[in-house]
Short mmCIF file of C-alpha atoms in Angstrom, two decimals:
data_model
loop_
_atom_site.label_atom_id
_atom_site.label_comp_id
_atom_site.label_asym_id
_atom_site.label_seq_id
_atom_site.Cartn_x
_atom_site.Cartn_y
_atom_site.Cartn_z
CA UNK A 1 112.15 106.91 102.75
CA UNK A 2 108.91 105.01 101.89
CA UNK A 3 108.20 101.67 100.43
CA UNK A 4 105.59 101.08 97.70
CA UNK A 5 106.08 97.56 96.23
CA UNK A 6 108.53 98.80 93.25
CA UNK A 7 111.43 100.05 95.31
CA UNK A 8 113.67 97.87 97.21
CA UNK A 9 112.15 98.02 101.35
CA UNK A 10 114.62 99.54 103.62
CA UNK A 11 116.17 97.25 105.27
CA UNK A 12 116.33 94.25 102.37
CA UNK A 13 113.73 91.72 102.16
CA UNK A 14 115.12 88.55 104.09
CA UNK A 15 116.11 89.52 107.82
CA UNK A 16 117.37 87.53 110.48
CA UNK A 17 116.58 88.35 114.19
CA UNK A 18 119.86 87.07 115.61
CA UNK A 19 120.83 85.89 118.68
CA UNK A 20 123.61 86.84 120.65
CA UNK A 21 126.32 84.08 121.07
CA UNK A 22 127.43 83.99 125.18
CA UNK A 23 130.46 82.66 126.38
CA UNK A 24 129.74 78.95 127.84
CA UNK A 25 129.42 80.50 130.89
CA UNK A 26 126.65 83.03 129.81
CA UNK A 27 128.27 85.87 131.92
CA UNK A 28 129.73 87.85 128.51
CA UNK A 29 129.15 88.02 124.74
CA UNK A 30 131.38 85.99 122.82
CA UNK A 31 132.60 88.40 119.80
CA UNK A 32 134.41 86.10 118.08
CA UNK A 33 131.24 83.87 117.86
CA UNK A 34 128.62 86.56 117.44
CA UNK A 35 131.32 87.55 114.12
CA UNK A 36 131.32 84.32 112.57
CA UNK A 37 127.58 83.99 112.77
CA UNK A 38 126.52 87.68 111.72
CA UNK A 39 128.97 86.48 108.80
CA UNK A 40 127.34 82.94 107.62
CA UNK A 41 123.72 84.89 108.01
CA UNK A 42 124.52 86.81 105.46
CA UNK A 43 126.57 84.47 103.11
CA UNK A 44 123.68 81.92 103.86
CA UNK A 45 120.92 84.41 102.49
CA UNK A 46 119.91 87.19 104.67
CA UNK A 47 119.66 90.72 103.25
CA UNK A 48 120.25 91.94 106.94
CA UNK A 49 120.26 91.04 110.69
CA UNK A 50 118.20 92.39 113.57
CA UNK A 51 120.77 92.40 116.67
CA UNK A 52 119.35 93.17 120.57
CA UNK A 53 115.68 92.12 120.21
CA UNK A 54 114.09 89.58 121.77
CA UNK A 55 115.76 86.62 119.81
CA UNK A 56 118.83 88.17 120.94
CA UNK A 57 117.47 88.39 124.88
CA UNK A 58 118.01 91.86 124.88
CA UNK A 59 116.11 91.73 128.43
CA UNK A 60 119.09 90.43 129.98
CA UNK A 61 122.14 91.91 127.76
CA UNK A 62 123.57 95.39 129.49
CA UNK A 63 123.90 98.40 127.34
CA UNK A 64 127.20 97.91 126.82
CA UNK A 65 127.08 94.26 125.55
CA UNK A 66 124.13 95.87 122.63
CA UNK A 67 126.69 98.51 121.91
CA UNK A 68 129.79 96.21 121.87
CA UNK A 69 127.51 93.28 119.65
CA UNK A 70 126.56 95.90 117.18
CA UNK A 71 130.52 96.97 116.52
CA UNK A 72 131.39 93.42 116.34
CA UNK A 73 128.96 92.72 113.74
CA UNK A 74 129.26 95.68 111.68
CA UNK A 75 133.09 95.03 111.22
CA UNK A 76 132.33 91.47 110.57
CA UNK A 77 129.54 92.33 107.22
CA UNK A 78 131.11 95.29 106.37
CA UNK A 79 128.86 98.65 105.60
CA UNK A 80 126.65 97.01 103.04
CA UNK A 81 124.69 95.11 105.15
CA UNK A 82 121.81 96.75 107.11
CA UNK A 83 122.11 96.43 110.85
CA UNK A 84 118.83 97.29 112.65
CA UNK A 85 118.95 97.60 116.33
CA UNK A 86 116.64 96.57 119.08
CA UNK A 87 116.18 99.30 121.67
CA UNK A 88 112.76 99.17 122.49
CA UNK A 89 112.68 99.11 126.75
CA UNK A 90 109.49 99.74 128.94
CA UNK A 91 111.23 103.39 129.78
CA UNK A 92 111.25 106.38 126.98
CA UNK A 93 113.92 107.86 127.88
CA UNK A 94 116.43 104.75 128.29
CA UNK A 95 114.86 103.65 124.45
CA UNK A 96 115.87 107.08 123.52
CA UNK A 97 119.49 106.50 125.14
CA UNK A 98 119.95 103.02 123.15
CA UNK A 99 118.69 104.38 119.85
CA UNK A 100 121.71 107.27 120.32
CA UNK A 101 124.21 104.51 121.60
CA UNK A 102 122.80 102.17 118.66
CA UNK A 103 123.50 105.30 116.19
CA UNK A 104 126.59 105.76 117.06
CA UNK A 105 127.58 102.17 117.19
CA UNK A 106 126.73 101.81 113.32
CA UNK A 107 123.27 100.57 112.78
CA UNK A 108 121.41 101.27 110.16
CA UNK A 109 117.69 101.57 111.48
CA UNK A 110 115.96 100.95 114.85
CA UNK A 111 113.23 98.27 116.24
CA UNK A 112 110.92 99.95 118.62
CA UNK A 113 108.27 98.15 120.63
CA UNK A 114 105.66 99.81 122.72
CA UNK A 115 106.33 100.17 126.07
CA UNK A 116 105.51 96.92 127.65
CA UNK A 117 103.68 96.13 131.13
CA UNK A 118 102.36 99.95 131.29
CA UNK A 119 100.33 99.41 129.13
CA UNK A 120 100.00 103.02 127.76
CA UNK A 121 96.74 104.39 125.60
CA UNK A 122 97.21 104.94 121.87
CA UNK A 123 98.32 108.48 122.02
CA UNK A 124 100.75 108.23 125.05
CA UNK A 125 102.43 105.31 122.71
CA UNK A 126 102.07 107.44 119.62
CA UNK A 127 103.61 109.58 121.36
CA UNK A 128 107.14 107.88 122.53
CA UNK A 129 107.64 106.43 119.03
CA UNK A 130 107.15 110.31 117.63
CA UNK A 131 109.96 110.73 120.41
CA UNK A 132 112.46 108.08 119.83
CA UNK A 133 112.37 108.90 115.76
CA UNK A 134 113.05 112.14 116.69
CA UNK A 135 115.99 111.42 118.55
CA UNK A 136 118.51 110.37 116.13
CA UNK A 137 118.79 110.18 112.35
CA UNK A 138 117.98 106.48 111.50
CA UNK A 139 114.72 105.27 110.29
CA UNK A 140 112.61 103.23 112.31
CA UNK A 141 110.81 99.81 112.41
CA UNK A 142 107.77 99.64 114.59
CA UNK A 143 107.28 96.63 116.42
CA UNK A 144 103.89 95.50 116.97
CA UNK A 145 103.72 92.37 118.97
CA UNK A 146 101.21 92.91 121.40
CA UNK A 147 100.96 89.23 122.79
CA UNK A 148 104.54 90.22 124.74
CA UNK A 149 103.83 94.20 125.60
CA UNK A 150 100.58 94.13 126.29
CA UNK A 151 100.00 97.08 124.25
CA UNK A 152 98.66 96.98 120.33
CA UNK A 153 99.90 99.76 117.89
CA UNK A 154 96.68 100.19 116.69
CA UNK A 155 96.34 100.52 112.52
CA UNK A 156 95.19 103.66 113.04
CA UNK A 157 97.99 104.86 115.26
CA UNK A 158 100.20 103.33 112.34
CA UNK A 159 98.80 105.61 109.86
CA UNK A 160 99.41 108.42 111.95
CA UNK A 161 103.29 107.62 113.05
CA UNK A 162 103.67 106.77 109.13
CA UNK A 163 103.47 110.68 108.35
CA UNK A 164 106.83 110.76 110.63
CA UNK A 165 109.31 110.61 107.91
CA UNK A 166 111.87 108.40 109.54
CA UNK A 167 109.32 105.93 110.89
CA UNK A 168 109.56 103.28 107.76
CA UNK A 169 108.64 100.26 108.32
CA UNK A 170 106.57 97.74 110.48
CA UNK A 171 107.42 94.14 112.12
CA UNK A 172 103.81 92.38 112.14
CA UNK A 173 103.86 90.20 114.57
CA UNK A 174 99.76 91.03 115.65
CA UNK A 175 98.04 88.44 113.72
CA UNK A 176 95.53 90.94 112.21
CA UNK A 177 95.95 90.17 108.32
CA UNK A 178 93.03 92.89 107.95
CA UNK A 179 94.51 95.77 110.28
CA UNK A 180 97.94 95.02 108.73
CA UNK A 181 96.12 95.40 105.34
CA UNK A 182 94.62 98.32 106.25
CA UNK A 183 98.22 99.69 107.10
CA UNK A 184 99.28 98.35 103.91
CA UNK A 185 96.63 100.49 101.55
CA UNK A 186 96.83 103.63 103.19
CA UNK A 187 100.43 104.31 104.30
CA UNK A 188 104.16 103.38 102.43
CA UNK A 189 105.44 101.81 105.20
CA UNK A 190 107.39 98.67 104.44
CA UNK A 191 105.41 96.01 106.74
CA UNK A 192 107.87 93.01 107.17
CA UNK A 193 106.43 89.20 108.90
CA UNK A 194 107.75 88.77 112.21
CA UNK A 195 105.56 85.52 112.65
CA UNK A 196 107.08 82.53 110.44
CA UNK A 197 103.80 80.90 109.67
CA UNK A 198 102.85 84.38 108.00
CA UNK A 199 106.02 84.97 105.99
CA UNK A 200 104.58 84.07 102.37
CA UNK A 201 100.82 84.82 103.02
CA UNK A 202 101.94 88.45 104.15
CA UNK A 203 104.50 88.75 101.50
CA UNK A 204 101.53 87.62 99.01
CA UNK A 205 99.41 90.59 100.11
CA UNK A 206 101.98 93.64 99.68
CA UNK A 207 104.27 92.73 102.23
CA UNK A 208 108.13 94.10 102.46
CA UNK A 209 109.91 90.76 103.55
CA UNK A 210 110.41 89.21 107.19
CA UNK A 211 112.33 89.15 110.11
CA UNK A 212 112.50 85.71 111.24
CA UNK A 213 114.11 83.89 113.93
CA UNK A 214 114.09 80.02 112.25
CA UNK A 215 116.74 82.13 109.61
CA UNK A 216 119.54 81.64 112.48
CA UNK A 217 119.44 78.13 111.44
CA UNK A 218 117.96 78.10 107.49
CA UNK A 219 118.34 81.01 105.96
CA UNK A 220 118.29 80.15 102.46
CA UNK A 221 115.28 77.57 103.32
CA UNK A 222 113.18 80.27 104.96
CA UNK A 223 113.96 82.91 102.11
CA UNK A 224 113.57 80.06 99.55
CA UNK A 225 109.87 80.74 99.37
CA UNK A 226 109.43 84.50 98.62
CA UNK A 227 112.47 84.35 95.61
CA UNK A 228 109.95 81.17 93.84
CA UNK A 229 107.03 84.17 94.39
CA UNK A 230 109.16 86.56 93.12
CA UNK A 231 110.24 84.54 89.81
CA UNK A 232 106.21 83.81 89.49
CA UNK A 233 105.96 80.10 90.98
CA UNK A 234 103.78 80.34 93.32
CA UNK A 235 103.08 76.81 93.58
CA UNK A 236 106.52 76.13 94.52
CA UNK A 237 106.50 79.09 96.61
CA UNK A 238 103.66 77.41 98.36
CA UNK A 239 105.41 74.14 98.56
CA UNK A 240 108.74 75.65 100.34
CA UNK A 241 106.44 77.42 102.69
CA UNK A 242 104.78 73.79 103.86
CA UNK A 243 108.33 72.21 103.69
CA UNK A 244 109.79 74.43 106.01
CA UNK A 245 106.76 74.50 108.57
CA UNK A 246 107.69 71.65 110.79
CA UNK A 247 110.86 72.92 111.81
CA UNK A 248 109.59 76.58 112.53
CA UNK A 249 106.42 74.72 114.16
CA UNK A 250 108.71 73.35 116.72
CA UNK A 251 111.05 76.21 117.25
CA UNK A 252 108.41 79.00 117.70
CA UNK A 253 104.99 76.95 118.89
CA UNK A 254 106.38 74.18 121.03
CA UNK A 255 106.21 76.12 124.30
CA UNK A 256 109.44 76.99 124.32
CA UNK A 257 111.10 80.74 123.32
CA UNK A 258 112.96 81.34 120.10
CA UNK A 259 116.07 81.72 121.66
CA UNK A 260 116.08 78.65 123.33
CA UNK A 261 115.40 76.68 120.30
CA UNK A 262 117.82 78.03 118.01
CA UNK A 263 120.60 77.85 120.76
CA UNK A 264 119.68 74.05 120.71
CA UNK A 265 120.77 73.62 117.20
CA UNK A 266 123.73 76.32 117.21
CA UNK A 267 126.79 76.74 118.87
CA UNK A 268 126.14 79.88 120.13
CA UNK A 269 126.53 79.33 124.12
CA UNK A 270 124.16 78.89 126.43
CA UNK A 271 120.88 81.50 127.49
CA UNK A 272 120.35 83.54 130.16
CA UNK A 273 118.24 83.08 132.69
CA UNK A 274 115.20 83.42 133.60
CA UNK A 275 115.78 81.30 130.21
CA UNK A 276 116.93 77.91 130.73
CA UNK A 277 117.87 75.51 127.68
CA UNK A 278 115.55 73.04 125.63
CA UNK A 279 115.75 69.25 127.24
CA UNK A 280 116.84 66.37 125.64
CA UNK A 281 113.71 65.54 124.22
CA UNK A 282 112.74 68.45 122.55
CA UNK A 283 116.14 68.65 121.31
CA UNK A 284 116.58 65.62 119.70
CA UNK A 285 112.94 66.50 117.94
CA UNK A 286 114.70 69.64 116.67
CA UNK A 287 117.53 68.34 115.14
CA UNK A 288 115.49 65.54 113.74
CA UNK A 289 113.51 68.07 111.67
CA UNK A 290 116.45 70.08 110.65
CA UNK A 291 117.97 66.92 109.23
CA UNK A 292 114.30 66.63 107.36
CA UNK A 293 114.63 69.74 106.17
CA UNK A 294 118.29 70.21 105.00
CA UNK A 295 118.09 66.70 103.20
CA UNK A 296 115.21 67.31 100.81
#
């Protein structure tokens, strides 16, 4: 499977990285929840959903709560919709164990981080992702977010893993518009925005789509932009992007996580700690520029 700008990019263009919807204690997943969102994502815009990464505090969900999430969700979309599954962990072998579990579960692809706090060289981390695509039959996502594992896939290191040929695809979240470039003109991996501020500009440059956590809350609004591209405007392209910047300003650069911001404006139950939920101040400046935004 590879990705060269005329074919559709593996996993759709417009992803959500959903959260996971707790009961209002926090001590279980809430199914029935978790369903009814997976099912307005997709009715509201997105191509596909991310379940069990980070937005969906996959440090502090058991295995069986990614497995159980993933079933839920699948019945709830039906088979069209890709599903890709977070299973990245700091520990090979357990990453190998949730990309089986994740497999059998029904997703369609896997989200792989390097593994964090070790802090591994490039070939050790070459290495593990060459081991976790080898362990099942779905295609795989690189993750490259270095500010939270410590460890950069290096562009290089991306060329390399992109001979694999069930590693696909790319979330950017490294702020290097000239490595990801790089990756971009010598590989066909499909290199999807994980960094809302980037969305267009990457998009603009070759880009497969995003993965964004602000879509739990507007999806049509933060796919709005790359359909005006698409159809040629980029002026209004430009002029969605700006509109919907306050909002993802607040819910991904205030100082507080993802998670904790979208949970503020959805029922979805409450987050786990270490996590603890937004105050009342930041909250009320969250719904005040959702209102902005949904009104215009």
């Amino acid at each position: 499977m590879t990705y060269d700008g005329t074919t559709p990019p593996p996993f759709g263009r417009a992803l959500c990285a959903m959260v996971t919807p707790f009961t209002p204690s926090g001590a279980a997943l809430d199914a029935d929840r978790a369903a009814k969102l997976a099912a307005d994502l997709v009715s509201g815009g997105c191509d596909g959903l991310v379940l069990n990464g980070t937005s969906g505090e996959s440090p502090t969900t058991s295995d069986a709560e990614k497995r159980e999430l993933i079933s839920v969700v699948r019945e709830a979309v039906g088979p069209s919709v890709p599903l890709v599954a977070g299973v990245g962990t700091a520990d090979t072998a357990h990453t190998v164990e949730l990309a089986r579990q994740a497999e059998a579960a029904g997703a369609d692809g896997l989200l792989v981080v390097p593994p964090y706090y070790s802090r591994p060289p490039q070939a050790a981390v070459e290495a593990h992702f060459r081991r976790v695509a080898d362990a099942t039959g779905l295609p795989v996502a690189l993750y490259d977010i270095p500010g939270r594992t410590g460890t950069r896939i290096e562009p290089d290191t991306m060329v390399r893993l992109a001979e694999h040929p069930r590693i696909v695809a790319v979330k950017d979240c490294a702020y290097d518009l000239l490595g990801t470039t790089k990756v971009l003109s010598r590989t066909a991996l499909a290199v999807y925005s994980g960094c809302e501020e980037l969305n267009l500009p990457l998009y603009a440059v070759g880009g497969a789509g995003f993965v964004s956590t602000v879509a739990n809350v507007a999806p049509g609004a933060v796919r709005a932009g790359l359909d005006a591209f698409d159809a040629g405007d980029t002026a209004e392209a430009a002029r969605l992007n700006r509109r919907l910047l306050p909002l993802a300003e607040l819910m991904m650069a205030s100082g507080l996580p993802g998670t904790v911001t979208v949970k503020a404006l959805l029922d979805a139950g409450p987050v786990r700690e270490p996590l603890q939920p937004a105050g009342r101040e930041a909250v009320d400046g969250l719904r005040r520029a959702y209102a902005e935004l949904v009104s215009r």
